[in-house]
PDB file of C-alpha atoms in Angstrom:
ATOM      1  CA  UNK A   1       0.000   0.000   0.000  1.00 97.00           C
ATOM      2  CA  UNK A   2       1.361   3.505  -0.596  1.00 98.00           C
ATOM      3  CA  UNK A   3       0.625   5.649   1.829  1.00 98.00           C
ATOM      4  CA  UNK A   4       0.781   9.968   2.063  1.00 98.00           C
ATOM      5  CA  UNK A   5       1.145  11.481   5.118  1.00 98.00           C
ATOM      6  CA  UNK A   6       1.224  15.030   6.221  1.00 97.00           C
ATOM      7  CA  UNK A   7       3.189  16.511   8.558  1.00 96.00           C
ATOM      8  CA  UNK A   8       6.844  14.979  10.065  1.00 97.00           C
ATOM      9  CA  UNK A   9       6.763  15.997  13.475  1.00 95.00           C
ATOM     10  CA  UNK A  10       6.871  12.908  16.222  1.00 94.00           C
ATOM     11  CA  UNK A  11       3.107  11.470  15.222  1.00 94.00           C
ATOM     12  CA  UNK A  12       3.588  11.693  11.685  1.00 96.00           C
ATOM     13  CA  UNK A  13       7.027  11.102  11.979  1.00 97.00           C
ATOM     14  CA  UNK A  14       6.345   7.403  14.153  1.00 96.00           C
ATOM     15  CA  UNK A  15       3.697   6.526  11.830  1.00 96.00           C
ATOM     16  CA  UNK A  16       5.761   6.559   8.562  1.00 98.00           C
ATOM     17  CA  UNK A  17       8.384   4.733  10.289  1.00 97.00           C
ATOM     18  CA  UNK A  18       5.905   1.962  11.588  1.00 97.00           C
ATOM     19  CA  UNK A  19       3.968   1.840   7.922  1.00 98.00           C
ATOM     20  CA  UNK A  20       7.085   1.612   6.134  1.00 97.00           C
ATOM     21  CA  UNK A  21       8.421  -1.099   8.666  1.00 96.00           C
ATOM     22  CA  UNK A  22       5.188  -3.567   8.009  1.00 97.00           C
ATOM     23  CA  UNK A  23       6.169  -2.901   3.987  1.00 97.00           C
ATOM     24  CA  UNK A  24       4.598  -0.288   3.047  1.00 98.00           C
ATOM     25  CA  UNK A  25       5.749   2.944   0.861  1.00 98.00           C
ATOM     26  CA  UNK A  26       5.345   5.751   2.935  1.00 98.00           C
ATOM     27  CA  UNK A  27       6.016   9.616   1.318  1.00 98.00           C
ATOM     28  CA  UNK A  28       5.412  12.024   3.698  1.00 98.00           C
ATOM     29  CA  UNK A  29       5.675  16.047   3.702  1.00 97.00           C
ATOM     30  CA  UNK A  30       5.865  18.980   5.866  1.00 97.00           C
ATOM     31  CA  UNK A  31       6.021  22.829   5.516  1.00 96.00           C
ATOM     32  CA  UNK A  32       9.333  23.124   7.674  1.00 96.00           C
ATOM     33  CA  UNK A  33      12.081  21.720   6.402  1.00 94.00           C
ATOM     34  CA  UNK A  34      13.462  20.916   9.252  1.00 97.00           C
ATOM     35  CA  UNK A  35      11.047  18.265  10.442  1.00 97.00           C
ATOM     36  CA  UNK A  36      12.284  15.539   8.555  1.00 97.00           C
ATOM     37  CA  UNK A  37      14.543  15.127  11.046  1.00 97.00           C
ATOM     38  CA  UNK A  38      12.279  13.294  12.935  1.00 97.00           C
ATOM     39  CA  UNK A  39      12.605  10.456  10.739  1.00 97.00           C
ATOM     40  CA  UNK A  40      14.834   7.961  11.655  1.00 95.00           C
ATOM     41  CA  UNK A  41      18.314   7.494   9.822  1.00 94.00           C
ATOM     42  CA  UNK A  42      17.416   4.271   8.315  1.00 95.00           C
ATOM     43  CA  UNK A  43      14.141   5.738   6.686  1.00 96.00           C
ATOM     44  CA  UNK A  44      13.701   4.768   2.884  1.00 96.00           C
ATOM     45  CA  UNK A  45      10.500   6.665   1.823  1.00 96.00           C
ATOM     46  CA  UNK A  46      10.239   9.731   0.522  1.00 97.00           C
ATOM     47  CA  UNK A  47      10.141  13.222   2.365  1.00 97.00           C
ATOM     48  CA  UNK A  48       8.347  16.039   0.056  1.00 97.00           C
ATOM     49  CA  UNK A  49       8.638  19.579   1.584  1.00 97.00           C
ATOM     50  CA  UNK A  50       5.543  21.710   0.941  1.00 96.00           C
ATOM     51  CA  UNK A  51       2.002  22.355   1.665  1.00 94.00           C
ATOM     52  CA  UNK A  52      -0.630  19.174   1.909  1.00 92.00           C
ATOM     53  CA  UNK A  53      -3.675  21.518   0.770  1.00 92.00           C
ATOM     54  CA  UNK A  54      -1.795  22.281  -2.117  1.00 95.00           C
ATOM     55  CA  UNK A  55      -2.679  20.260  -4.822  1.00 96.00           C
ATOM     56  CA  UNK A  56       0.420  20.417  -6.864  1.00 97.00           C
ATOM     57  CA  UNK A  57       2.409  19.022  -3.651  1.00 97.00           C
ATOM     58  CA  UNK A  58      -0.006  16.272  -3.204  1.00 97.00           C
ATOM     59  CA  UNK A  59       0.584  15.543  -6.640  1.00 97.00           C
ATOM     60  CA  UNK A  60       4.743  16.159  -6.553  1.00 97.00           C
ATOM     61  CA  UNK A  61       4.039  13.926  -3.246  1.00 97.00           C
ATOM     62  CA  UNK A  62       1.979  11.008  -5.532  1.00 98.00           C
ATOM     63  CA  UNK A  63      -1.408  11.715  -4.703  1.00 98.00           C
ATOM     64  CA  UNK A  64      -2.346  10.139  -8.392  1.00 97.00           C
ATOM     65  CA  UNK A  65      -1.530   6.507  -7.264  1.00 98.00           C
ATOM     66  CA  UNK A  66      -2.156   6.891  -3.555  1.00 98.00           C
ATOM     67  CA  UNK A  67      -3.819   4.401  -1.347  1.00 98.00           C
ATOM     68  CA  UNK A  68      -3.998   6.230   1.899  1.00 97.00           C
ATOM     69  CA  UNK A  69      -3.462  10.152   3.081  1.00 97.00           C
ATOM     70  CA  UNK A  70      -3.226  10.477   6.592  1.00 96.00           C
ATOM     71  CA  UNK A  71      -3.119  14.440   8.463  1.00 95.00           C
ATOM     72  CA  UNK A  72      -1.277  14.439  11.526  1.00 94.00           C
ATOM     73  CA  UNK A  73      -0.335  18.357  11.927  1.00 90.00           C
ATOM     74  CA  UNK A  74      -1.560  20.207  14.346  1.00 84.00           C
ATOM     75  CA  UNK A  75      -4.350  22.549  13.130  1.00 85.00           C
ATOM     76  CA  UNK A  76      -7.658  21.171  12.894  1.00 85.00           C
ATOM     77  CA  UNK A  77      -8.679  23.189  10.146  1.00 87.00           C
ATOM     78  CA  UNK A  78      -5.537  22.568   7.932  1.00 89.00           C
ATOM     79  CA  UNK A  79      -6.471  18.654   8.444  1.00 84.00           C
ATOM     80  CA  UNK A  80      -9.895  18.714   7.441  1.00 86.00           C
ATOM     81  CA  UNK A  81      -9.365  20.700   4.044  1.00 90.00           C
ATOM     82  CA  UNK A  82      -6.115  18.975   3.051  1.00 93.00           C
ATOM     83  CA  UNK A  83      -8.065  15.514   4.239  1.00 91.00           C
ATOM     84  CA  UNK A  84     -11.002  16.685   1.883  1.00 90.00           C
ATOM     85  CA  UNK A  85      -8.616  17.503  -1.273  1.00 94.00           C
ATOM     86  CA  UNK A  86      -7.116  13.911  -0.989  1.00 95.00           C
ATOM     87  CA  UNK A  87     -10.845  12.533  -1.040  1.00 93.00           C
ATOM     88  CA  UNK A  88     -12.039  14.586  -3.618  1.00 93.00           C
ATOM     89  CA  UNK A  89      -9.899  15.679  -5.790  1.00 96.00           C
ATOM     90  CA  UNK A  90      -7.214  12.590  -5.909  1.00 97.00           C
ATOM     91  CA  UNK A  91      -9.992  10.005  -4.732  1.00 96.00           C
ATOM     92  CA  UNK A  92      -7.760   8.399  -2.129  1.00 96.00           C
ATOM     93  CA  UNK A  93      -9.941   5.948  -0.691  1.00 93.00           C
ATOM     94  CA  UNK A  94      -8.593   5.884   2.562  1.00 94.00           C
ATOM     95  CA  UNK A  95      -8.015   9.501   4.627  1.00 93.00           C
ATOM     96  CA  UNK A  96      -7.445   9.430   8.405  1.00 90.00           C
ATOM     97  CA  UNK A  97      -7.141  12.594   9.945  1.00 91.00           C
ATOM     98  CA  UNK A  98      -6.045  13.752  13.684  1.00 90.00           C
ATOM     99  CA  UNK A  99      -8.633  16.310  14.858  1.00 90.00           C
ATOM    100  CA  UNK A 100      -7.747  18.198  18.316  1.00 89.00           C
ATOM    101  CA  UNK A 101     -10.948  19.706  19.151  1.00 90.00           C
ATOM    102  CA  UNK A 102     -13.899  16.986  19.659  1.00 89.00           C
ATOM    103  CA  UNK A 103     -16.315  19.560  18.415  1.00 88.00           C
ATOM    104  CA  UNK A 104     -14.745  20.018  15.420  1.00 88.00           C
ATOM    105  CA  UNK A 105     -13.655  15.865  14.876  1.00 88.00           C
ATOM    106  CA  UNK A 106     -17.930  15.302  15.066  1.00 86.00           C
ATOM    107  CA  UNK A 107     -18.221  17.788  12.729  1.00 87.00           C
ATOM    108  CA  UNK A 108     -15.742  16.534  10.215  1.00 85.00           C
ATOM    109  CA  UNK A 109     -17.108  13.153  11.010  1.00 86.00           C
ATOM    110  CA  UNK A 110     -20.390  13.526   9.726  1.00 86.00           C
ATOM    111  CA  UNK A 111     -18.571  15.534   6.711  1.00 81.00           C
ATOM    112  CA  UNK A 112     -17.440  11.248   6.346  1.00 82.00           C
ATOM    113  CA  UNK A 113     -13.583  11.759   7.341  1.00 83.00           C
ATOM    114  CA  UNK A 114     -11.891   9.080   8.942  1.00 89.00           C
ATOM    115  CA  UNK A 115     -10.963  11.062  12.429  1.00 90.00           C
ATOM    116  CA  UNK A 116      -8.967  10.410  15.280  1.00 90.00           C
ATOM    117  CA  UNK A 117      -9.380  12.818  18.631  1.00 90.00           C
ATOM    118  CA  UNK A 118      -6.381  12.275  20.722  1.00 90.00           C
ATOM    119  CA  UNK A 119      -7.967  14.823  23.103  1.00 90.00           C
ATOM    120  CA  UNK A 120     -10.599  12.357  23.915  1.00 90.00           C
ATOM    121  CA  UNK A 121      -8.630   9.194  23.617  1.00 92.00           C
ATOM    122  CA  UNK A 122      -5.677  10.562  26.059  1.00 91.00           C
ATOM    123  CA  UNK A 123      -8.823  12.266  28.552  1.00 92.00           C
ATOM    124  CA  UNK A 124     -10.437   8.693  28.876  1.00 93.00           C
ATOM    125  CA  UNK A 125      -6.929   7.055  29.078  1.00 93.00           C
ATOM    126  CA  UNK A 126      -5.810   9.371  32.191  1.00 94.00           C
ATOM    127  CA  UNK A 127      -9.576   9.125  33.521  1.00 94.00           C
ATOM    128  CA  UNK A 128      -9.210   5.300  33.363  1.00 93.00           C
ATOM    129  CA  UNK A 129      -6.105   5.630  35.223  1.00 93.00           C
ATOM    130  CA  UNK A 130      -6.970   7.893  38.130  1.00 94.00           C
ATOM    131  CA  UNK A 131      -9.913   5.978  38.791  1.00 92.00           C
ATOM    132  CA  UNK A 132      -8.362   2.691  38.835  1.00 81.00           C
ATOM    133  CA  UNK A 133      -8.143   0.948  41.973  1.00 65.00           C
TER     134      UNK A 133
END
């Protein structure tokens, strides 16, 4: 499966690392140049500096042939447009998306993006935990 993922900070950066370690091509891209560095030494895949909303990066990045697009930045808002561009523009069938604010991640929900709220996840986690006996 190839596999598109924006943003290279730690998230991104772990997840391309994992995908590409079960076989899978991984390209992923980031606005600061300086992100990539978050990738470990031995990574193979491609890094693609530049803009996911733009649509001549996604295609620079291989958006034509993709499988999967993935957001993992950190604005919301730059997630859910970028997220709808792979859908509907490139047709990637698969688009995951990391949305902060759990107002927002229902709303992009019901818009049919695959989201992830860590805010909730990591909330229930440490609620779990304090409760625990």
């Amino acid at each position: 499966m190839f596999v598109i993922i924006m943003g290279c900070g730690r998230l991104g950066a772990q997840l391309a690392s994992s995908l590409e370690a079960d076989g899978h091509e991984v390209t992923i891209l980031d606005i600061d140049k300086f992100a990539f560095a978050h990738l470990p030494s031995n990574f193979k895949g491609q890094g693609v500096f530049g803009d996911g909303k733009d649509q001549d990066t996604l295609r620079k990045a291989g958006a034509d042939r993709a499988d999967a697009f993935v957001s993992t930045t950190r604005g919301d808002n730059r997630h859910a447009l970028a997220a709808q561009v792979a859908k509907h523009v490139f047709k990637i069938k698969r688009v995951g998306s990391v949305i902060f604010d759990p107002i927002r991640e229902e709303v992009y929900r019901n818009l049919g993006l695959l989201t992830i709220n860590p805010t909730k996840i990591e909330a229930e986690m440490l609620r779990s935990s304090v409760e625990r006996d």
